[in-house]
Coordinates of N, CA and C in Angstrom, one line a residue:
M20 N -34.5 -15.7 30.6 CA -33.1 -15.9 31.5 C -33.0 -14.7 32.3
K21 N -32.5 -14.9 33.6 CA -32.3 -13.7 34.3 C -31.0 -13.9 34.7
I22 N -30.1 -12.5 34.9 CA -28.8 -12.4 35.4 C -28.9 -11.6 36.5
F23 N -28.7 -12.4 37.6 CA -28.7 -11.8 38.9 C -27.3 -11.4 39.5
C24 N -27.1 -10.2 40.1 CA -25.7 -9.9 40.6 C -25.7 -9.7 41.8
V25 N -24.8 -9.8 42.4 CA -24.3 -9.4 44.0 C -23.4 -8.4 44.3
G26 N -23.7 -7.0 44.9 CA -22.9 -6.2 44.7 C -22.3 -6.1 46.1
M27 N -21.1 -5.7 46.3 CA -20.2 -5.9 47.3 C -20.3 -6.8 48.7
N28 N -20.0 -8.0 47.9 CA -20.0 -9.3 48.5 C -18.7 -9.8 49.3
Y29 N -17.7 -9.1 48.8 CA -16.3 -9.3 49.8 C -16.1 -7.9 50.4
P30 N -15.7 -8.1 51.6 CA -15.6 -7.0 52.7 C -14.4 -5.8 51.9
Q31 N -13.5 -6.5 51.5 CA -12.4 -5.5 51.1 C -12.9 -4.5 49.9
H32 N -13.4 -5.2 48.8 CA -14.0 -4.8 47.9 C -15.3 -3.5 48.2
A33 N -15.8 -3.8 49.3 CA -16.8 -2.7 49.6 C -16.3 -1.5 50.0
E34 N -14.7 -1.6 50.8 CA -14.2 -0.5 50.8 C -13.7 0.3 49.9
E35 N -13.5 -0.6 49.0 CA -12.6 -0.1 47.7 C -13.5 0.6 46.8
F36 N -15.0 0.0 46.9 CA -16.1 0.5 46.3 C -16.4 2.2 46.7
D37 N -16.3 2.4 48.1 CA -16.8 3.5 48.6 C -15.8 4.6 48.2
K38 N -14.4 4.1 47.9 CA -13.4 5.1 47.5 C -13.8 5.4 45.7
L39 N -14.1 4.4 45.0 CA -14.2 4.4 43.8 C -15.7 5.4 43.5
C40 N -16.5 5.1 44.3 CA -18.1 5.9 44.1 C -18.5 6.2 45.6
P41 N -18.0 7.4 46.0 CA -18.5 7.8 47.5 C -19.9 8.1 47.7
P42 N -20.4 7.5 48.5 CA -21.9 7.6 48.8 C -22.4 9.0 49.1
S43 N -23.7 9.0 48.8 CA -24.5 10.6 49.0 C -24.3 10.9 50.5
A44 N -24.5 9.9 51.4 CA -24.5 10.3 52.6 C -23.9 9.6 53.4
A45 N -23.2 9.7 54.7 CA -22.3 9.0 55.5 C -23.0 7.7 55.6
K46 N -21.6 6.8 55.7 CA -22.3 5.4 55.6 C -22.1 4.9 57.0
V47 N -23.3 4.2 57.2 CA -23.4 3.6 58.6 C -22.4 2.0 58.6
E48 N -21.7 2.0 59.6 CA -21.1 0.9 59.2 C -21.7 -0.5 60.1
D49 N -21.4 -1.7 59.6 CA -22.2 -2.8 59.8 C -21.4 -3.9 59.3
D50 N -21.0 -4.8 60.3 CA -20.2 -5.9 59.9 C -20.7 -6.8 58.7
R51 N -22.0 -6.8 58.5 CA -22.6 -7.8 57.6 C -24.3 -7.0 57.5
P52 N -24.6 -6.9 56.3 CA -25.9 -6.2 56.1 C -26.9 -7.2 56.2
E53 N -28.4 -7.1 56.3 CA -29.2 -7.7 56.7 C -29.3 -9.0 55.3
G54 N -29.2 -8.6 54.1 CA -29.2 -9.5 53.1 C -28.4 -9.2 52.0
P55 N -28.1 -10.1 51.2 CA -27.4 -9.5 49.8 C -27.9 -8.2 49.0
V56 N -26.9 -7.3 48.4 CA -27.2 -6.1 47.4 C -27.4 -7.2 46.2
I57 N -28.6 -6.9 45.7 CA -29.3 -7.3 44.4 C -29.5 -6.3 43.3
F58 N -28.8 -6.7 42.0 CA -29.4 -6.0 41.0 C -29.3 -7.0 40.1
I59 N -29.8 -6.6 38.9 CA -30.3 -7.6 37.8 C -29.4 -6.8 36.2
K60 N -28.9 -7.7 35.4 CA -28.3 -7.1 34.3 C -29.4 -7.7 33.2
A61 N -29.5 -6.9 32.1 CA -30.4 -7.2 30.7 C -29.8 -8.7 30.1
D62 N -30.9 -9.3 29.7 CA -30.3 -10.5 28.9 C -29.4 -10.0 27.7
S63 N -29.5 -8.9 27.2 CA -28.7 -8.2 26.2 C -27.1 -8.1 26.8
S64 N -26.9 -8.4 28.1 CA -25.6 -7.9 28.8 C -24.7 -9.2 28.5
L65 N -25.3 -10.2 28.2 CA -24.6 -11.5 28.0 C -23.5 -11.3 26.9
L66 N -22.4 -11.9 27.5 CA -21.1 -11.8 26.5 C -20.4 -13.1 26.7
K67 N -20.5 -14.1 25.7 CA -20.0 -15.4 25.8 C -19.2 -16.1 24.6
D68 N -18.8 -17.0 24.5 CA -17.6 -17.7 23.8 C -16.7 -16.9 23.2
G69 N -16.1 -16.2 24.1 CA -14.8 -15.8 23.7 C -14.8 -14.4 22.8
K70 N -15.9 -13.9 22.8 CA -16.3 -12.6 21.9 C -15.7 -11.3 22.7
P71 N -15.3 -10.5 21.6 CA -14.7 -9.3 22.1 C -15.6 -8.6 23.0
F72 N -15.1 -7.8 24.2 CA -16.0 -6.8 24.7 C -15.6 -5.5 24.1
F73 N -16.5 -4.6 23.5 CA -16.6 -3.2 22.9 C -16.4 -2.1 24.2
V74 N -15.6 -1.6 24.3 CA -15.5 -0.4 25.2 C -16.4 0.7 24.8
P75 N -17.5 0.9 25.5 CA -18.4 1.9 25.4 C -18.0 3.2 25.0
D76 N -18.4 4.1 23.9 CA -17.8 5.4 24.0 C -18.7 6.5 24.5
W77 N -19.8 5.7 25.6 CA -20.6 7.0 26.2 C -20.3 7.4 27.4
C78 N -19.1 6.9 28.0 CA -18.5 6.8 29.2 C -17.1 7.0 29.3
E79 N -16.7 7.5 30.3 CA -15.2 7.9 30.5 C -14.2 6.8 30.8
R80 N -14.8 5.9 31.7 CA -14.3 4.8 32.3 C -15.0 3.4 32.6
V81 N -14.6 2.3 31.9 CA -15.0 1.2 32.3 C -14.3 0.1 33.0
D82 N -14.9 -0.3 34.2 CA -13.9 -1.2 35.1 C -14.3 -2.8 34.9
Y83 N -13.3 -3.7 34.8 CA -13.7 -4.8 35.1 C -13.8 -5.3 36.5
E84 N -15.0 -6.5 36.7 CA -15.2 -6.8 38.1 C -15.2 -8.4 37.9
A85 N -14.2 -9.1 38.2 CA -14.1 -10.4 37.9 C -14.9 -11.1 39.1
E86 N -15.9 -12.2 39.1 CA -16.6 -13.2 39.9 C -16.9 -14.4 39.6
L87 N -16.9 -15.3 40.5 CA -17.9 -16.4 40.1 C -19.1 -16.3 39.8
V88 N -19.3 -17.2 38.6 CA -21.0 -17.1 38.3 C -21.4 -18.5 38.4
V89 N -22.4 -18.6 39.0 CA -23.0 -20.1 38.8 C -24.4 -19.9 38.1
R90 N -24.7 -21.4 37.6 CA -25.6 -21.6 36.8 C -27.0 -22.3 37.5
I91 N -28.2 -21.8 37.3 CA -29.2 -22.4 37.8 C -29.6 -23.5 37.2
C92 N -30.0 -24.6 37.8 CA -30.4 -25.9 37.2 C -31.7 -26.6 37.0
R93 N -32.4 -25.9 38.0 CA -33.9 -26.1 38.3 C -35.0 -25.1 38.8
L94 N -36.2 -25.2 38.6 CA -37.1 -24.4 39.0 C -37.4 -24.2 40.4
G95 N -37.3 -23.2 41.2 CA -37.3 -23.2 42.7 C -38.0 -21.6 43.2
K96 N -38.4 -21.7 44.1 CA -39.1 -20.8 44.8 C -39.3 -21.1 46.3
G97 N -38.8 -19.9 47.1 CA -38.6 -20.0 48.5 C -37.8 -21.4 49.0
I98 N -36.8 -21.3 48.6 CA -35.5 -22.5 48.9 C -34.9 -22.1 50.1
P99 N -35.1 -22.9 51.1 CA -34.3 -23.2 52.2 C -32.7 -23.3 52.2
V100 N -31.8 -22.6 52.6 CA -30.6 -22.7 52.6 C -29.8 -23.9 52.7
R101 N -30.4 -24.9 53.3 CA -29.9 -26.3 53.2 C -30.1 -27.0 52.0
F102 N -31.1 -26.6 51.3 CA -31.3 -27.2 49.7 C -30.9 -26.3 48.8
A103 N -30.5 -25.5 48.9 CA -29.8 -24.4 47.7 C -29.1 -25.2 46.9
H104 N -28.0 -25.7 47.4 CA -27.0 -26.6 46.7 C -27.5 -27.5 45.3
R105 N -28.8 -27.8 45.5 CA -29.5 -28.6 44.8 C -29.6 -27.8 43.4
Y106 N -29.8 -26.4 43.3 CA -30.2 -25.6 42.5 C -29.2 -24.7 41.5
W107 N -28.0 -25.7 41.8 CA -27.2 -24.7 40.9 C -26.1 -25.8 40.5
D108 N -25.4 -26.2 39.3 CA -25.1 -27.1 39.0 C -23.6 -26.6 38.1
A109 N -23.3 -25.7 37.9 CA -21.8 -25.2 37.1 C -21.4 -23.8 37.8
V110 N -20.3 -23.5 37.4 CA -19.6 -22.4 37.9 C -18.6 -21.9 36.6
T111 N -18.3 -20.6 36.7 CA -17.7 -20.3 35.6 C -17.0 -18.9 36.2
V112 N -16.1 -18.0 35.6 CA -15.7 -17.0 36.0 C -16.3 -16.0 35.1
G113 N -16.8 -14.7 35.5 CA -17.4 -14.0 34.6 C -16.9 -12.5 35.0
I114 N -17.3 -11.5 34.2 CA -16.8 -10.2 34.5 C -18.2 -9.3 34.3
D115 N -18.2 -8.5 35.4 CA -19.1 -7.4 35.6 C -18.5 -6.3 35.2
F116 N -18.8 -6.0 33.9 CA -18.3 -4.6 33.3 C -19.1 -3.4 34.1
T117 N -18.5 -2.3 34.4 CA -19.3 -1.2 35.1 C -18.6 0.0 34.2
A118 N -19.6 0.8 33.9 CA -19.4 2.3 33.5 C -19.1 3.0 34.8
R119 N -17.9 3.2 35.2 CA -17.6 3.6 36.5 C -18.1 5.2 36.8
D120 N -17.9 6.2 35.9 CA -18.2 7.3 36.0 C -19.8 7.5 35.9
V121 N -20.4 6.5 35.4 CA -21.7 6.8 35.2 C -22.3 6.3 36.7
Q122 N -21.7 5.1 36.9 CA -22.3 4.7 38.2 C -22.1 5.7 39.5
E123 N -20.4 6.3 39.2 CA -20.3 7.1 40.7 C -21.5 8.6 40.6
R124 N -21.9 9.1 39.2 CA -22.8 9.8 39.4 C -23.9 9.6 39.8
A125 N -24.5 8.3 39.5 CA -25.8 7.8 39.9 C -26.0 7.8 41.4
R126 N -24.7 7.0 42.2 CA -24.6 6.9 43.4 C -24.7 8.3 44.2
R127 N -24.0 9.2 43.7 CA -24.0 10.4 44.2 C -25.5 10.9 44.4
E128 N -25.7 11.0 43.1 CA -27.2 11.7 43.1 C -28.3 10.8 43.6
G129 N -28.1 9.6 44.2 CA -29.4 8.9 44.8 C -29.9 8.0 43.5
L130 N -29.5 8.1 42.5 CA -30.4 7.3 41.6 C -29.8 5.8 41.1
P131 N -30.8 5.0 40.4 CA -30.5 3.7 40.0 C -29.2 3.6 39.1
W132 N -28.5 2.2 39.4 CA -27.2 2.1 38.5 C -27.4 1.4 37.1
T133 N -28.7 1.4 36.9 CA -28.9 0.4 35.8 C -28.1 0.4 34.6
I134 N -28.0 2.0 34.0 CA -27.2 2.1 32.8 C -25.7 1.7 33.1
S135 N -25.0 1.9 34.1 CA -23.8 1.7 34.2 C -23.5 0.3 34.5
K136 N -24.6 -0.6 34.7 CA -24.4 -2.0 35.1 C -24.9 -3.0 33.9
A137 N -25.9 -2.4 33.3 CA -26.7 -3.7 32.9 C -26.5 -3.3 31.2
F138 N -26.1 -2.4 30.6 CA -25.3 -2.2 29.2 C -25.4 -3.5 28.2
D139 N -25.4 -3.3 27.0 CA -25.3 -4.3 26.2 C -23.7 -4.9 26.4
G140 N -23.6 -6.3 26.6 CA -22.0 -6.7 26.7 C -21.4 -6.8 28.0
S141 N -22.3 -6.1 29.0 CA -21.6 -6.2 30.1 C -21.5 -7.1 31.3
A142 N -21.8 -8.4 30.8 CA -22.0 -9.6 31.6 C -21.0 -10.7 30.7
A143 N -19.9 -10.6 31.1 CA -19.0 -11.7 30.2 C -18.9 -12.5 30.9
I144 N -19.1 -14.2 30.4 CA -19.0 -15.2 31.2 C -18.2 -16.4 30.4
G145 N -17.5 -17.2 31.1 CA -16.4 -18.2 30.4 C -16.9 -19.7 30.2
R146 N -16.2 -20.5 30.2 CA -16.6 -22.0 29.9 C -17.2 -22.2 31.3
W147 N -18.5 -23.4 31.1 CA -18.8 -23.6 32.5 C -18.0 -25.1 32.9
M148 N -17.8 -25.1 34.3 CA -17.3 -26.2 34.9 C -18.4 -27.1 35.7
P149 N -18.5 -28.5 35.5 CA -19.5 -28.8 36.4 C -19.2 -28.7 38.0
K150 N -20.1 -28.5 38.7 CA -20.0 -28.2 40.1 C -19.2 -29.6 40.8
E151 N -19.8 -30.7 40.2 CA -19.3 -32.0 40.9 C -18.0 -32.1 40.8
G152 N -17.2 -31.5 39.8 CA -15.9 -32.0 40.0 C -14.8 -31.1 40.6
L153 N -15.4 -29.9 41.6 CA -15.0 -29.0 42.0 C -14.4 -29.6 43.7
G154 N -15.2 -30.4 44.2 CA -14.8 -30.9 45.4 C -15.3 -29.9 46.3
P155 N -15.4 -30.2 47.9 CA -15.9 -29.7 48.8 C -15.3 -28.0 49.3
S156 N -14.1 -27.9 49.0 CA -13.2 -26.8 49.2 C -13.7 -25.5 48.6
P157 N -13.6 -24.4 49.3 CA -13.7 -23.2 48.7 C -13.3 -23.0 47.3
I158 N -13.9 -22.4 46.2 CA -13.6 -22.3 44.8 C -12.7 -21.2 44.6
P159 N -11.2 -21.3 44.1 CA -10.6 -20.3 43.9 C -10.7 -19.6 42.8
F160 N -10.5 -18.3 42.5 CA -10.3 -17.9 41.4 C -9.6 -16.5 40.8
H161 N -9.2 -16.4 39.9 CA -8.2 -15.1 39.5 C -8.5 -14.5 38.4
L162 N -8.3 -13.3 38.1 CA -8.3 -12.8 36.5 C -6.8 -12.3 36.5
D163 N -6.5 -12.2 35.3 CA -5.3 -11.8 34.6 C -5.6 -10.7 33.4
K164 N -5.0 -9.9 33.6 CA -5.0 -8.6 32.7 C -3.6 -8.3 32.0
N165 N -3.9 -8.8 30.7 CA -2.5 -8.6 30.0 C -1.4 -9.6 30.4
G166 N -1.7 -10.4 30.7 CA -0.6 -11.6 31.6 C -0.2 -11.2 33.1
L167 N -1.1 -10.1 33.7 CA -0.6 -10.1 35.3 C -2.0 -10.1 36.0
T168 N -1.7 -10.7 37.1 CA -3.0 -11.1 37.8 C -3.4 -9.9 38.6
V169 N -4.6 -9.5 38.5 CA -5.3 -8.2 39.0 C -6.0 -8.4 39.9
Q170 N -6.8 -9.7 40.2 CA -7.8 -10.0 41.2 C -7.5 -11.8 41.5
R171 N -7.7 -11.9 42.7 CA -7.5 -13.2 43.3 C -8.3 -13.4 44.9
A172 N -9.0 -14.5 44.8 CA -10.2 -14.7 45.7 C -10.7 -16.3 45.8
D173 N -11.3 -16.3 46.6 CA -12.0 -17.7 46.9 C -13.4 -17.5 47.4
S174 N -14.2 -18.7 47.3 CA -15.8 -18.4 47.5 C -15.8 -18.3 49.2
S175 N -14.9 -18.6 49.9 CA -14.8 -18.7 51.3 C -14.9 -17.1 51.8
G176 N -14.5 -16.1 50.8 CA -14.4 -14.6 51.3 C -15.6 -14.1 51.2
M177 N -16.7 -14.6 50.7 CA -17.9 -14.0 50.4 C -18.8 -13.6 51.8
C178 N -19.4 -12.4 51.8 CA -20.3 -12.1 53.0 C -21.4 -13.1 53.0
F179 N -22.1 -13.3 51.8 CA -23.0 -14.1 51.6 C -22.4 -15.3 50.8
S180 N -22.8 -16.6 51.2 CA -22.5 -17.6 50.3 C -23.4 -17.8 49.1
I181 N -22.8 -18.7 48.1 CA -23.6 -18.9 46.8 C -25.3 -19.6 47.4
D182 N -24.8 -20.5 48.5 CA -26.4 -21.0 48.8 C -27.2 -19.9 49.5
E183 N -26.4 -19.2 50.5 CA -27.3 -18.1 51.0 C -28.0 -17.2 49.9
T184 N -27.2 -17.0 48.9 CA -27.6 -16.0 48.0 C -29.1 -16.6 47.2
I185 N -28.7 -17.8 46.7 CA -30.1 -18.4 46.3 C -31.1 -18.5 47.1
S186 N -30.9 -19.0 48.2 CA -32.0 -18.8 49.1 C -32.9 -17.4 49.4
Y187 N -31.8 -16.6 49.4 CA -32.5 -15.3 49.7 C -33.4 -14.9 48.3
L188 N -32.6 -15.0 46.9 CA -33.4 -14.7 45.7 C -34.5 -15.3 45.8
S189 N -34.6 -16.5 46.2 CA -36.0 -17.3 45.7 C -37.3 -16.7 46.5
R190 N -36.6 -15.6 47.5 CA -37.8 -15.4 48.5 C -38.6 -14.5 47.5
F191 N -38.1 -13.7 46.7 CA -38.6 -12.6 45.8 C -39.1 -13.0 44.4
F192 N -37.9 -14.1 43.9 CA -38.3 -14.3 42.3 C -38.3 -15.9 42.1
T193 N -38.9 -16.2 41.1 CA -38.9 -17.5 40.9 C -37.7 -17.8 40.2
L194 N -36.9 -18.9 40.7 CA -35.5 -19.1 39.6 C -35.8 -20.1 38.6
R195 N -35.5 -20.1 37.7 CA -35.6 -21.0 36.6 C -34.2 -21.4 35.7
T196 N -34.3 -22.6 35.2 CA -33.3 -23.2 34.7 C -32.3 -22.1 33.9
G197 N -31.4 -22.2 33.9 CA -30.7 -21.2 33.0 C -30.3 -19.8 33.6
D198 N -30.9 -19.5 34.6 CA -30.8 -18.2 35.1 C -29.4 -18.0 35.7
L199 N -29.0 -16.7 35.7 CA -27.4 -16.7 36.3 C -27.1 -16.2 37.4
L200 N -26.3 -16.3 38.3 CA -25.8 -15.7 39.6 C -24.2 -15.1 39.5
F201 N -24.2 -13.9 39.4 CA -22.8 -13.3 39.6 C -22.8 -13.2 41.0
T202 N -21.8 -13.6 41.7 CA -21.7 -13.8 43.0 C -20.9 -12.6 43.8
G203 N -20.4 -11.5 43.2 CA -19.5 -10.7 43.7 C -18.1 -10.4 43.7
T204 N -17.4 -9.3 43.4 CA -16.2 -9.3 42.9 C -15.4 -9.1 44.3
P205 N -14.0 -9.7 44.2 CA -13.2 -9.3 45.4 C -12.3 -7.9 45.0
V206 N -11.5 -7.2 45.7 CA -11.0 -6.4 45.6 C -9.9 -6.3 44.5
G207 N -9.7 -5.0 43.8 CA -8.6 -5.3 42.7 C -9.0 -4.9 41.4
V208 N -10.3 -4.3 41.5 CA -11.1 -3.8 40.3 C -10.2 -2.6 39.5
G209 N -10.4 -2.6 38.2 CA -9.7 -1.6 37.7 C -10.3 -1.4 36.1
P210 N -9.4 -0.4 35.4 CA -10.3 -0.1 34.2 C -9.7 -0.9 33.1
V211 N -10.5 -0.7 31.9 CA -9.9 -1.7 30.8 C -9.9 -0.5 29.6
Q212 N -9.2 -0.9 28.7 CA -8.9 -0.2 27.5 C -9.1 -1.0 26.0
P213 N -9.2 -0.4 25.0 CA -9.0 -1.4 23.7 C -7.9 -1.9 23.7
G214 N -7.7 -3.3 23.2 CA -6.4 -4.0 23.3 C -5.9 -5.0 24.4
D215 N -6.9 -4.7 25.6 CA -6.5 -5.5 26.8 C -7.1 -7.0 26.7
H216 N -6.3 -7.9 27.0 CA -6.4 -9.3 27.1 C -6.9 -9.9 28.5
L217 N -7.9 -10.2 28.7 CA -8.7 -10.7 29.8 C -8.8 -12.1 30.1
Q218 N -8.1 -12.7 31.0 CA -8.2 -14.2 30.9 C -8.8 -14.6 32.7
G219 N -9.7 -15.3 33.0 CA -10.1 -15.9 34.0 C -10.0 -17.1 34.3
Y220 N -9.4 -17.5 35.6 CA -9.1 -18.8 36.0 C -10.0 -19.2 37.2
I221 N -10.5 -20.6 37.0 CA -11.0 -21.5 38.5 C -9.6 -22.5 38.5
G222 N -9.0 -22.3 39.7 CA -7.8 -23.0 40.1 C -6.9 -22.6 39.0
S223 N -6.4 -23.6 38.2 CA -5.5 -23.5 37.3 C -6.1 -23.5 35.9
D224 N -7.1 -23.9 35.7 CA -7.8 -23.7 34.6 C -8.4 -22.3 34.1
C225 N -8.0 -22.1 32.7 CA -8.5 -21.0 32.1 C -9.9 -21.2 31.6
V226 N -11.0 -20.5 31.9 CA -12.3 -20.6 31.5 C -13.0 -19.7 30.6
L227 N -12.0 -18.1 31.0 CA -12.5 -17.3 30.2 C -11.4 -16.5 29.6
D228 N -11.6 -16.2 28.5 CA -10.3 -15.4 27.7 C -11.0 -14.9 26.4
F229 N -10.9 -13.6 26.6 CA -11.0 -12.6 25.3 C -10.3 -11.2 25.5
F230 N -10.5 -10.5 24.4 CA -10.1 -9.2 24.2 C -11.1 -8.1 24.3
C231 N -10.6 -6.9 24.8 CA -11.2 -5.8 24.4 C -10.9 -4.9 23.3
R232 N -11.9 -4.4 22.8 CA -11.9 -3.5 21.4 C -12.5 -2.2 21.6

C-alpha cells in the first residue's frame, strides 16, 4: 500500500504554509503550479479505527492538517483525467500530522521533509463513505478540535481536483487497489497536545473521531 499526499493544494493554506515554514529563497508567484506537489508517507504512518495519536517527544510542535482522503479501487497506470473517476471508490477525512519545527528546519535548509511528514501514526484516517452516496456536488468536510471547528472546506477549492491528481500520479506510479490519496489541507492548521479530541466530518457525518495522547 502506498500513501500519497498532496501539498499546498488549497491556495489559502499555501500562503499560511509560507508563514509557518518560510522558504529558503524568494518565492516565485504563480497562480497554479505545473503539477501537484506530491510526497509519500510510510505504511507505518497509517492510524485508523479510532486509535489515539501519540504526540511524539522528539519535536517541539505537531500540527493537524485535515484532508479529504480517497481510496484507490483498481490497478492503473497512465490514466487519462476523464477516466480517473473510475479508479477511486470511497472517501473519508484524514489528518496529515506534521512535525512543524522539523519541517520548518528542513525547508529552510533545502532538505527533504520525510521525517516531519512520514513518521509512525502521522496518517490518521476515518470511516470510509462510498463515493456513490455523495452525489455530484463538491464534497464538504470540516475538522473539530475539542468541539470547535478549526478547518472547513470542500473539494471545489482544490488547485488540482481528485481526478487530476490521480491522473498525474499514474504517470509516475502504478496505482494499486488499497492505495490512499490525501488530497491536501485547507487553511486553519494548528498544533495538538495530549488530551485534544479531534473529529472529522463529511457534511454532517462524523467519520473520524479520536484523542491525542
